[in-house]
Amino acid sequence: MDFSWTEEQTALRERVRELLARELPPDWEGLSRHGPGSPEQTAFSLDFCPKLADAGLLVPHWPVEHGGSGAPPWHHFIIGEELWAAGEPRGAQYMNVNFIGQTVMRFGSLEQKQRYLPPMAAGRAIWCQGFSEPSAGSDLAALRTRAERRGDEYVINGSKIWTSYAGLAQTCFLLARTGGAGRQGICIFLVPMDTPGITVRGIPSLIGEGDIHEVFFDDVVVPADALLGEEGQAWPIIGWALSHERVGIARYAFSRRVLDGMVRQLQSQGRFDDPVVQARAGQALAAIEAARLLVYRVIDQRARGLPPTADANVARTAVIAADHRVSDFGMSFLPDTYCGSDHPLHLSHHERAIAAGIAAGAAEIQLNLVAQDFLKLPREARA
Ligand SMILES: Cc1cc2nc3c(=O)[nH]c(=O)nc-3n(C[C@H](O)[C@H](O)[C@H](O)COP(=O)(O)OP(=O)(O)OC[C@H]3O[C@@H](n4cnc5c(N)ncnc54)[C@H](O)[C@@H]3O)c2cc1C
């Protein structure tokens, strides 16, 4: 297997770095502290993403007809690594280019593609993902929000929780139940957030202003064509979307930047000669590299057009482990600066590492899926 980058890929990485050097303001680290759901970072992303789009660096992996250049998924990942290492200036829009856009492209109607893809490709769309409910997180198939068909419309009632970016989102990628219990009864709706009957309530959290919310749906009327795909056929689409969500965020690149920064700091303080510190830094680096290579395996499968596999769960588990290793390193050797206000990106890393094993599917659930689908272990313990 050849792990080296091509000249074209190296040049692409360089272009992203140049754009970042040009476009990120001097106070970017402080700005990024507000979090991707904050008004500040959302406003910044609505300025920054169109520039990425103009440079052909927002959706190069999309087909030309939808505003991309038909580049392989590797381009999207190289760009993602650079942007995550910089603190993710795309803000909430990373979700559009990681999975919402591709899902609409693959499973949406012509009208849905025409309506929703151009604003995403232009860097002007903020979406939220309405999956989790108070009694349906890991057990997503238990969700209760209902969508009742009435003529040419659906009427939606229920509530969502932990919905990232809902306060500023224009559209929600919403799961609701039209049928009976279980997976078969679930549908996907694309719902404008300004539809009457939607109420958003922020949940204060340590991971940034405006990040997570409760969203209430009270007799929310949407046209029947807000449905993505057919009734009763949403579960495989959700699985496809989640596999892209789980391996879409190059957080290992962010972890690497933070680890490198902490090692430099320890070196400047003369504390990096300690073999214990070196060993722990080495373990954190090894975890980052393992995550990077396991993610690359998934990207390679995507680039070859293969369907999603449990490799995505393995990769996501490794990304979470790398986050936690770096976090433990910071807490062990530089707690004041890792969690202090002098290094806003380090503090963001710390806060997000806490949530990393829960958001986008809890770590334990990933491990269950690895055991079941990757290692083929039996579901029940033998007597
Ligand atoms: C920062 C953040 C952002 C989020 N953003 C969104 C969003 O935008 N949209 C959205 O829909 N949701 C979002 N979520 C919600 C997230 O998807 C859920 O929190 C997650 O799926 C876990 O569900 P839960 O909170 O109901 O916990 P539960 O499912 O109740 O799990 C609680 C604990 O029990 C464990 N557990 C549960 N079932 C099993 C099992 N079968 N085997 C072993 N262990 C198990 C879990 O691993 C976890 O540790 C976000 C969460 C966070 C923290």
CSV table of C-alpha atoms and ligand atoms in Angstrom, one decimal:
chain,number,residue,atom,x,y,z
A,1,MET,CA,0.0,0.0,0.0
A,2,ASP,CA,1.3,3.5,-0.9
A,3,PHE,CA,0.8,6.0,1.9
A,4,SER,CA,2.5,9.0,0.2
A,5,TRP,CA,0.6,11.9,-1.2
A,6,THR,CA,0.6,12.7,-4.9
A,7,GLU,CA,1.9,16.1,-6.1
A,8,GLU,CA,-1.6,17.2,-6.8
A,9,GLN,CA,-2.7,16.4,-3.2
A,10,THR,CA,0.4,18.1,-1.7
A,11,ALA,CA,-0.4,21.2,-3.8
A,12,LEU,CA,-4.0,21.1,-2.6
A,13,ARG,CA,-2.9,21.1,1.0
A,14,GLU,CA,-0.6,24.0,0.3
A,15,ARG,CA,-3.4,26.0,-1.3
A,16,VAL,CA,-5.6,25.4,1.8
A,17,ARG,CA,-2.8,26.6,4.1
A,18,GLU,CA,-2.3,29.7,2.0
A,19,LEU,CA,-6.0,30.5,2.0
A,20,LEU,CA,-6.1,30.1,5.8
A,21,ALA,CA,-3.0,32.3,6.3
A,22,ARG,CA,-4.8,34.9,4.2
A,23,GLU,CA,-8.3,34.7,5.4
A,24,LEU,CA,-8.2,33.9,9.2
A,25,PRO,CA,-8.2,37.1,11.2
A,26,PRO,CA,-5.4,37.7,13.8
A,27,ASP,CA,-8.0,37.1,16.6
A,28,TRP,CA,-9.3,33.8,15.0
A,29,GLU,CA,-8.4,31.6,18.0
A,30,GLY,CA,-10.4,33.9,20.3
A,31,LEU,CA,-13.3,34.0,17.8
A,32,SER,CA,-13.3,30.2,17.4
A,33,ARG,CA,-13.8,29.9,21.2
A,34,HIS,CA,-17.4,31.1,20.8
A,35,GLY,CA,-18.1,27.7,19.2
A,36,PRO,CA,-19.5,26.7,15.8
A,37,GLY,CA,-23.1,27.3,16.9
A,38,SER,CA,-22.5,30.9,18.1
A,39,PRO,CA,-23.6,34.0,16.2
A,40,GLU,CA,-20.0,35.1,15.9
A,41,GLN,CA,-18.7,31.9,14.3
A,42,THR,CA,-21.8,31.4,12.2
A,43,ALA,CA,-21.4,35.0,10.8
A,44,PHE,CA,-17.7,34.2,10.2
A,45,SER,CA,-18.5,30.9,8.4
A,46,LEU,CA,-21.0,32.7,6.2
A,47,ASP,CA,-18.1,35.0,5.1
A,48,PHE,CA,-15.4,32.4,5.0
A,49,CYS,CA,-17.2,29.5,3.3
A,50,PRO,CA,-18.1,31.5,0.2
A,51,LYS,CA,-14.4,32.2,-0.2
A,52,LEU,CA,-13.6,28.5,0.1
A,53,ALA,CA,-16.3,27.9,-2.5
A,54,ASP,CA,-14.9,30.5,-4.9
A,55,ALA,CA,-11.5,28.8,-4.5
A,56,GLY,CA,-13.0,25.4,-5.3
A,57,LEU,CA,-12.2,24.2,-1.8
A,58,LEU,CA,-15.6,23.8,-0.2
A,59,VAL,CA,-17.2,20.9,-2.2
A,60,PRO,CA,-14.5,19.6,-4.6
A,61,HIS,CA,-15.8,16.1,-3.9
A,62,TRP,CA,-19.2,16.9,-5.3
A,63,PRO,CA,-20.1,16.3,-8.9
A,64,VAL,CA,-19.7,19.3,-11.3
A,65,GLU,CA,-23.5,19.5,-11.7
A,66,HIS,CA,-23.9,20.3,-8.0
A,67,GLY,CA,-21.1,22.8,-7.8
A,68,GLY,CA,-18.1,20.6,-7.2
A,69,SER,CA,-15.4,19.4,-9.4
A,70,GLY,CA,-15.9,15.7,-9.2
A,71,ALA,CA,-12.6,15.2,-7.2
A,72,PRO,CA,-12.1,12.0,-5.2
A,73,PRO,CA,-13.1,12.0,-1.5
A,74,TRP,CA,-9.4,12.4,-0.6
A,75,HIS,CA,-9.6,16.1,-1.6
A,76,HIS,CA,-12.4,16.6,0.9
A,77,PHE,CA,-10.3,15.0,3.6
A,78,ILE,CA,-7.1,16.8,2.9
A,79,ILE,CA,-9.0,20.1,3.1
A,80,GLY,CA,-10.8,18.9,6.2
A,81,GLU,CA,-7.5,18.0,7.9
A,82,GLU,CA,-6.2,21.5,7.3
A,83,LEU,CA,-9.4,23.2,8.4
A,84,TRP,CA,-9.8,21.1,11.6
A,85,ALA,CA,-6.1,21.7,12.5
A,86,ALA,CA,-6.9,25.4,12.2
A,87,GLY,CA,-9.9,25.1,14.5
A,88,GLU,CA,-12.6,24.4,11.8
A,89,PRO,CA,-13.5,27.9,10.4
A,90,ARG,CA,-16.3,26.3,8.4
A,91,GLY,CA,-18.3,26.3,11.7
A,92,ALA,CA,-21.5,24.4,11.5
A,93,GLN,CA,-21.2,24.2,7.7
A,94,TYR,CA,-18.8,21.2,8.1
A,95,MET,CA,-22.0,19.1,8.5
A,96,ASN,CA,-23.3,20.1,5.0
A,97,VAL,CA,-20.2,19.0,3.2
A,98,ASN,CA,-19.6,15.9,5.3
A,99,PHE,CA,-23.0,14.2,5.0
A,100,ILE,CA,-26.1,16.3,4.6
A,101,GLY,CA,-25.3,17.5,1.1
A,102,GLN,CA,-24.3,14.0,-0.1
A,103,THR,CA,-27.4,12.5,1.4
A,104,VAL,CA,-29.7,14.9,-0.3
A,105,MET,CA,-27.7,14.4,-3.5
A,106,ARG,CA,-28.0,10.6,-3.3
A,107,PHE,CA,-31.5,10.2,-2.0
A,108,GLY,CA,-33.3,13.5,-2.6
A,109,SER,CA,-35.8,14.5,-5.3
A,110,LEU,CA,-34.8,16.7,-8.2
A,111,GLU,CA,-36.6,19.6,-6.5
A,112,GLN,CA,-34.8,19.0,-3.2
A,113,LYS,CA,-31.5,18.9,-4.9
A,114,GLN,CA,-32.2,22.1,-6.8
A,115,ARG,CA,-33.4,23.8,-3.6
A,116,TYR,CA,-30.9,22.7,-1.0
A,117,LEU,CA,-27.6,21.9,-2.7
A,118,PRO,CA,-26.7,25.3,-4.4
A,119,PRO,CA,-26.7,27.2,-1.0
A,120,MET,CA,-24.6,24.5,0.6
A,121,ALA,CA,-22.1,24.5,-2.3
A,122,ALA,CA,-22.0,28.3,-2.1
A,123,GLY,CA,-21.2,28.2,1.6
A,124,ARG,CA,-24.4,30.0,2.7
A,125,ALA,CA,-26.4,27.3,4.4
A,126,ILE,CA,-26.7,26.4,8.1
A,127,TRP,CA,-28.4,23.1,8.9
A,128,CYS,CA,-29.1,21.2,12.0
A,129,GLN,CA,-29.7,17.5,12.6
A,130,GLY,CA,-32.9,16.5,14.4
A,131,PHE,CA,-32.3,12.9,15.4
A,132,SER,CA,-31.9,12.5,19.2
A,133,GLU,CA,-34.9,12.7,21.6
A,134,PRO,CA,-35.1,12.6,25.3
A,135,SER,CA,-35.8,8.8,25.1
A,136,ALA,CA,-34.1,8.1,21.9
A,137,GLY,CA,-30.3,8.7,21.7
A,138,SER,CA,-28.3,5.5,21.3
A,139,ASP,CA,-31.6,3.7,20.6
A,140,LEU,CA,-32.5,6.0,17.7
A,141,ALA,CA,-35.2,3.6,16.5
A,142,ALA,CA,-37.2,4.5,19.6
A,143,LEU,CA,-37.9,8.0,18.5
A,144,ARG,CA,-41.4,9.3,19.0
A,145,THR,CA,-41.7,12.6,17.1
A,146,ARG,CA,-44.7,11.9,14.8
A,147,ALA,CA,-45.5,13.1,11.3
A,148,GLU,CA,-49.1,12.5,10.3
A,149,ARG,CA,-50.1,12.6,6.7
A,150,ARG,CA,-53.1,14.9,5.9
A,151,GLY,CA,-53.7,15.2,2.2
A,152,ASP,CA,-50.7,16.9,0.6
A,153,GLU,CA,-49.1,17.7,3.9
A,154,TYR,CA,-47.6,16.2,7.0
A,155,VAL,CA,-48.3,17.6,10.5
A,156,ILE,CA,-45.3,17.1,12.8
A,157,ASN,CA,-45.5,16.9,16.6
A,158,GLY,CA,-42.8,16.0,19.1
A,159,SER,CA,-39.4,17.2,20.4
A,160,LYS,CA,-35.7,16.8,19.8
A,161,ILE,CA,-32.8,17.3,22.1
A,162,TRP,CA,-29.1,18.0,21.9
A,163,THR,CA,-29.7,19.5,18.4
A,164,SER,CA,-26.5,21.3,17.5
A,165,TYR,CA,-26.7,24.7,15.8
A,166,ALA,CA,-30.6,24.7,15.8
A,167,GLY,CA,-30.7,28.3,17.0
A,168,LEU,CA,-29.2,29.7,13.8
A,169,ALA,CA,-30.0,26.9,11.4
A,170,GLN,CA,-32.1,27.6,8.3
A,171,THR,CA,-33.1,23.9,7.7
A,172,CYS,CA,-33.4,20.8,9.8
A,173,PHE,CA,-32.6,17.2,8.7
A,174,LEU,CA,-35.4,15.8,10.8
A,175,LEU,CA,-36.3,12.2,11.7
A,176,ALA,CA,-40.0,11.6,12.5
A,177,ARG,CA,-42.3,8.6,12.7
A,178,THR,CA,-45.0,8.2,10.2
A,179,GLY,CA,-45.6,4.5,10.8
A,180,GLY,CA,-45.6,2.0,13.7
A,181,ALA,CA,-42.8,1.2,16.2
A,182,GLY,CA,-39.2,0.4,15.2
A,183,ARG,CA,-37.0,1.3,12.3
A,184,GLN,CA,-39.6,0.8,9.5
A,185,GLY,CA,-41.9,3.6,10.8
A,186,ILE,CA,-39.3,6.4,10.5
A,187,CYS,CA,-39.0,9.0,7.8
A,188,ILE,CA,-36.6,11.8,7.0
A,189,PHE,CA,-38.0,15.4,6.5
A,190,LEU,CA,-36.2,18.5,5.3
A,191,VAL,CA,-37.8,21.2,7.3
A,192,PRO,CA,-37.2,25.0,7.1
A,193,MET,CA,-36.6,26.1,10.7
A,194,ASP,CA,-38.8,29.2,10.2
A,195,THR,CA,-41.9,27.0,9.7
A,196,PRO,CA,-44.6,28.1,12.3
A,197,GLY,CA,-44.8,25.8,15.3
A,198,ILE,CA,-41.1,25.2,15.7
A,199,THR,CA,-39.6,26.5,19.0
A,200,VAL,CA,-35.9,26.3,19.8
A,201,ARG,CA,-34.5,26.5,23.3
A,202,GLY,CA,-30.8,26.6,24.0
A,203,ILE,CA,-29.2,24.3,26.5
A,204,PRO,CA,-26.3,25.9,28.3
A,205,SER,CA,-23.2,23.7,27.9
A,206,LEU,CA,-19.4,23.7,28.3
A,207,ILE,CA,-18.8,23.2,24.6
A,208,GLY,CA,-19.7,26.6,23.4
A,209,GLU,CA,-22.4,29.1,23.1
A,210,GLY,CA,-25.4,28.2,20.9
A,211,ASP,CA,-24.2,24.7,20.4
A,212,ILE,CA,-26.9,22.4,21.7
A,213,HIS,CA,-30.7,22.9,21.9
A,214,GLU,CA,-34.1,21.4,22.5
A,215,VAL,CA,-36.4,21.8,19.5
A,216,PHE,CA,-40.1,21.5,19.9
A,217,PHE,CA,-42.6,20.8,17.0
A,218,ASP,CA,-46.2,21.8,17.7
A,219,ASP,CA,-48.5,21.1,14.7
A,220,VAL,CA,-45.8,22.0,12.3
A,221,VAL,CA,-47.2,21.7,8.8
A,222,VAL,CA,-44.8,20.8,5.9
A,223,PRO,CA,-45.7,19.9,2.3
A,224,ALA,CA,-45.5,16.2,1.4
A,225,ASP,CA,-42.5,16.9,-0.7
A,226,ALA,CA,-40.5,17.7,2.4
A,227,LEU,CA,-40.1,13.9,2.7
A,228,LEU,CA,-36.6,12.7,1.7
A,229,GLY,CA,-37.0,9.3,0.0
A,230,GLU,CA,-40.0,7.0,0.5
A,231,GLU,CA,-42.1,6.4,3.6
A,232,GLY,CA,-40.7,3.3,5.4
A,233,GLN,CA,-37.4,3.4,3.6
A,234,ALA,CA,-35.5,5.9,5.7
A,235,TRP,CA,-33.4,3.5,7.8
A,236,PRO,CA,-30.8,2.5,5.2
A,237,ILE,CA,-30.5,6.2,4.3
A,238,ILE,CA,-29.9,7.1,7.9
A,239,GLY,CA,-27.3,4.4,8.1
A,240,TRP,CA,-25.6,5.8,5.0
A,241,ALA,CA,-25.7,9.4,6.4
A,242,LEU,CA,-24.4,8.3,9.8
A,243,SER,CA,-21.5,6.5,8.3
A,244,HIS,CA,-20.5,9.7,6.6
A,245,GLU,CA,-21.1,11.7,9.7
A,246,ARG,CA,-19.0,9.4,11.9
A,247,VAL,CA,-16.0,9.5,9.6
A,248,GLY,CA,-16.1,13.1,8.3
A,249,ILE,CA,-14.5,15.1,11.0
A,250,ALA,CA,-10.7,15.1,11.0
A,251,ARG,CA,-10.5,15.8,14.7
A,252,TYR,CA,-7.2,13.8,14.8
A,253,ALA,CA,-5.7,16.8,12.9
A,254,PHE,CA,-6.9,19.1,15.6
A,255,SER,CA,-5.6,16.8,18.3
A,256,ARG,CA,-2.2,16.7,16.6
A,257,ARG,CA,-2.0,20.5,16.5
A,258,VAL,CA,-2.8,20.7,20.2
A,259,LEU,CA,-0.4,17.9,21.2
A,260,ASP,CA,2.4,19.6,19.1
A,261,GLY,CA,1.7,22.9,20.9
A,262,MET,CA,1.9,21.3,24.3
A,263,VAL,CA,5.1,19.4,23.5
A,264,ARG,CA,6.7,22.7,22.3
A,265,GLN,CA,5.6,24.3,25.5
A,266,LEU,CA,7.1,21.5,27.7
A,267,GLN,CA,10.3,21.7,25.7
A,268,SER,CA,10.6,25.4,26.3
A,269,GLN,CA,10.1,24.8,30.0
A,270,GLY,CA,12.8,22.1,30.0
A,271,ARG,CA,10.3,19.5,31.0
A,272,PHE,CA,10.3,17.3,28.0
A,273,ASP,CA,13.4,15.4,28.9
A,274,ASP,CA,11.4,13.5,31.5
A,275,PRO,CA,11.0,9.9,30.0
A,276,VAL,CA,7.5,9.6,31.5
A,277,VAL,CA,6.4,12.8,29.7
A,278,GLN,CA,8.0,11.6,26.4
A,279,ALA,CA,6.3,8.2,26.7
A,280,ARG,CA,2.9,9.7,27.3
A,281,ALA,CA,3.4,12.1,24.4
A,282,GLY,CA,4.4,9.1,22.2
A,283,GLN,CA,1.3,7.2,23.2
A,284,ALA,CA,-0.9,10.2,22.3
A,285,LEU,CA,0.9,10.6,19.0
A,286,ALA,CA,0.5,6.9,18.3
A,287,ALA,CA,-3.2,7.1,19.0
A,288,ILE,CA,-3.5,10.1,16.6
A,289,GLU,CA,-1.7,8.3,13.9
A,290,ALA,CA,-3.8,5.1,14.4
A,291,ALA,CA,-6.9,7.3,14.1
A,292,ARG,CA,-5.6,9.0,10.9
A,293,LEU,CA,-4.8,5.7,9.2
A,294,LEU,CA,-8.0,4.0,10.2
A,295,VAL,CA,-9.9,7.0,8.8
A,296,TYR,CA,-7.8,6.7,5.6
A,297,ARG,CA,-9.0,3.1,5.2
A,298,VAL,CA,-12.6,4.3,5.2
A,299,ILE,CA,-11.8,7.1,2.7
A,300,ASP,CA,-10.0,4.6,0.5
A,301,GLN,CA,-13.2,2.5,0.5
A,302,ARG,CA,-15.3,5.5,-0.4
A,303,ALA,CA,-12.9,6.5,-3.1
A,304,ARG,CA,-13.3,3.0,-4.5
A,305,GLY,CA,-17.1,3.3,-4.4
A,306,LEU,CA,-17.5,0.5,-1.8
A,307,PRO,CA,-20.6,0.6,0.6
A,308,PRO,CA,-20.1,1.7,4.2
A,309,THR,CA,-18.8,-1.0,6.6
A,310,ALA,CA,-18.0,-1.4,10.3
A,311,ASP,CA,-14.6,0.1,9.5
A,312,ALA,CA,-16.3,3.5,10.0
A,313,ASN,CA,-17.1,2.5,13.6
A,314,VAL,CA,-13.5,1.3,14.1
A,315,ALA,CA,-12.2,4.6,12.8
A,316,ARG,CA,-14.6,6.7,14.9
A,317,THR,CA,-13.6,4.8,18.0
A,318,ALA,CA,-9.9,5.5,17.2
A,319,VAL,CA,-10.6,9.2,16.7
A,320,ILE,CA,-12.4,9.4,20.1
A,321,ALA,CA,-9.4,7.5,21.7
A,322,ALA,CA,-6.9,9.9,20.2
A,323,ASP,CA,-9.0,12.9,21.6
A,324,HIS,CA,-9.0,11.4,25.0
A,325,ARG,CA,-5.2,10.5,25.0
A,326,VAL,CA,-4.3,14.1,24.1
A,327,SER,CA,-6.8,15.4,26.7
A,328,ASP,CA,-5.2,13.2,29.4
A,329,PHE,CA,-1.8,14.4,28.4
A,330,GLY,CA,-2.8,18.0,28.7
A,331,MET,CA,-4.5,17.4,32.0
A,332,SER,CA,-1.5,15.5,33.4
A,333,PHE,CA,1.3,17.8,32.4
A,334,LEU,CA,-0.1,21.3,31.5
A,335,PRO,CA,-3.5,21.5,33.2
A,336,ASP,CA,-3.3,25.3,33.7
A,337,THR,CA,-2.6,26.1,30.0
A,338,TYR,CA,-4.6,23.2,28.5
A,339,CYS,CA,-7.7,24.4,30.4
A,340,GLY,CA,-6.8,28.0,30.7
A,341,SER,CA,-7.9,31.0,28.7
A,342,ASP,CA,-4.4,31.8,27.1
A,343,HIS,CA,-4.8,29.1,24.4
A,344,PRO,CA,-8.4,29.2,23.2
A,345,LEU,CA,-7.9,26.3,20.8
A,346,HIS,CA,-6.5,24.1,23.5
A,347,LEU,CA,-9.4,24.8,25.7
A,348,SER,CA,-11.8,24.1,22.9
A,349,HIS,CA,-10.0,20.8,22.4
A,350,HIS,CA,-10.4,19.9,26.0
A,351,GLU,CA,-14.1,20.7,26.1
A,352,ARG,CA,-14.9,19.0,22.9
A,353,ALA,CA,-12.9,15.9,23.9
A,354,ILE,CA,-15.3,15.5,26.8
A,355,ALA,CA,-18.2,15.4,24.4
A,356,ALA,CA,-16.4,13.4,21.7
A,357,GLY,CA,-17.5,10.1,23.1
A,358,ILE,CA,-21.2,11.0,23.1
A,359,ALA,CA,-21.9,13.3,20.1
A,360,ALA,CA,-22.5,11.5,16.8
A,361,GLY,CA,-23.2,8.2,18.6
A,362,ALA,CA,-21.8,7.2,22.0
A,363,ALA,CA,-18.4,5.5,22.1
A,364,GLU,CA,-19.9,2.4,23.7
A,365,ILE,CA,-22.4,2.0,20.9
A,366,GLN,CA,-19.5,2.2,18.4
A,367,LEU,CA,-17.7,-0.5,20.3
A,368,ASN,CA,-20.9,-2.6,20.3
A,369,LEU,CA,-21.0,-2.2,16.5
A,370,VAL,CA,-17.3,-3.1,16.1
A,371,ALA,CA,-17.9,-6.2,18.2
A,372,GLN,CA,-20.9,-7.2,16.3
A,373,ASP,CA,-20.2,-6.2,12.7
A,374,PHE,CA,-16.4,-6.1,12.6
A,375,LEU,CA,-15.2,-8.8,15.0
A,376,LYS,CA,-18.4,-10.9,14.4
A,377,LEU,CA,-18.7,-11.6,18.2
A,378,PRO,CA,-21.8,-13.3,19.4
A,379,ARG,CA,-24.5,-10.9,20.8
A,380,GLU,CA,-25.1,-12.9,24.0
A,381,ALA,CA,-22.6,-14.3,26.5
A,382,ARG,CA,-22.2,-18.1,26.5
A,383,ALA,CA,-23.1,-20.0,29.6
B,1,LIG,C1,-22.0,17.9,21.8
B,1,LIG,C2,-23.1,17.1,21.4
B,1,LIG,C3,-23.7,17.4,20.2
B,1,LIG,C4,-24.8,16.7,19.7
B,1,LIG,N1,-25.5,17.1,18.6
B,1,LIG,C5,-26.5,16.4,18.2
B,1,LIG,C6,-27.3,16.8,17.0
B,1,LIG,O1,-26.9,17.8,16.3
B,1,LIG,N2,-28.3,16.1,16.6
B,1,LIG,C7,-28.8,15.0,17.3
B,1,LIG,O2,-29.8,14.5,16.9
B,1,LIG,N3,-28.2,14.6,18.4
B,1,LIG,C8,-27.0,15.3,18.9
B,1,LIG,N4,-26.4,14.9,20.0
B,1,LIG,C9,-26.9,13.7,20.8
B,1,LIG,C10,-26.1,12.5,20.6
B,1,LIG,O3,-26.3,11.9,19.4
B,1,LIG,C11,-26.6,11.6,21.8
B,1,LIG,O4,-26.2,12.2,23.0
B,1,LIG,C12,-26.0,10.2,21.7
B,1,LIG,O5,-26.5,9.5,20.6
B,1,LIG,C13,-26.3,9.4,23.0
B,1,LIG,O6,-27.6,9.4,23.3
B,1,LIG,P1,-28.2,9.8,24.7
B,1,LIG,O7,-27.6,11.1,25.1
B,1,LIG,O8,-29.7,9.6,24.7
B,1,LIG,O9,-27.5,8.8,25.7
B,1,LIG,P2,-28.0,7.3,26.0
B,1,LIG,O10,-28.3,6.6,24.7
B,1,LIG,O11,-29.0,7.3,27.1
B,1,LIG,O12,-26.7,6.7,26.6
B,1,LIG,C14,-26.2,7.0,27.9
B,1,LIG,C15,-25.0,6.1,28.1
B,1,LIG,O13,-25.4,4.7,28.1
B,1,LIG,C16,-24.6,4.0,27.1
B,1,LIG,N5,-25.4,3.0,26.4
B,1,LIG,C17,-26.7,3.2,25.9
B,1,LIG,N6,-27.1,2.1,25.2
B,1,LIG,C18,-26.0,1.2,25.3
B,1,LIG,C19,-25.9,-0.1,24.8
B,1,LIG,N7,-26.8,-0.7,24.1
B,1,LIG,N8,-24.7,-0.7,25.1
B,1,LIG,C20,-23.7,-0.1,25.8
B,1,LIG,N9,-23.9,1.2,26.3
B,1,LIG,C21,-25.0,1.8,26.1
B,1,LIG,C22,-24.1,5.1,26.2
B,1,LIG,O14,-22.9,4.7,25.5
B,1,LIG,C23,-23.9,6.3,27.1
B,1,LIG,O15,-22.6,6.2,27.7
B,1,LIG,C24,-25.3,15.6,20.5
B,1,LIG,C25,-24.7,15.2,21.7
B,1,LIG,C26,-23.6,16.0,22.1
B,1,LIG,C27,-22.9,15.6,23.4
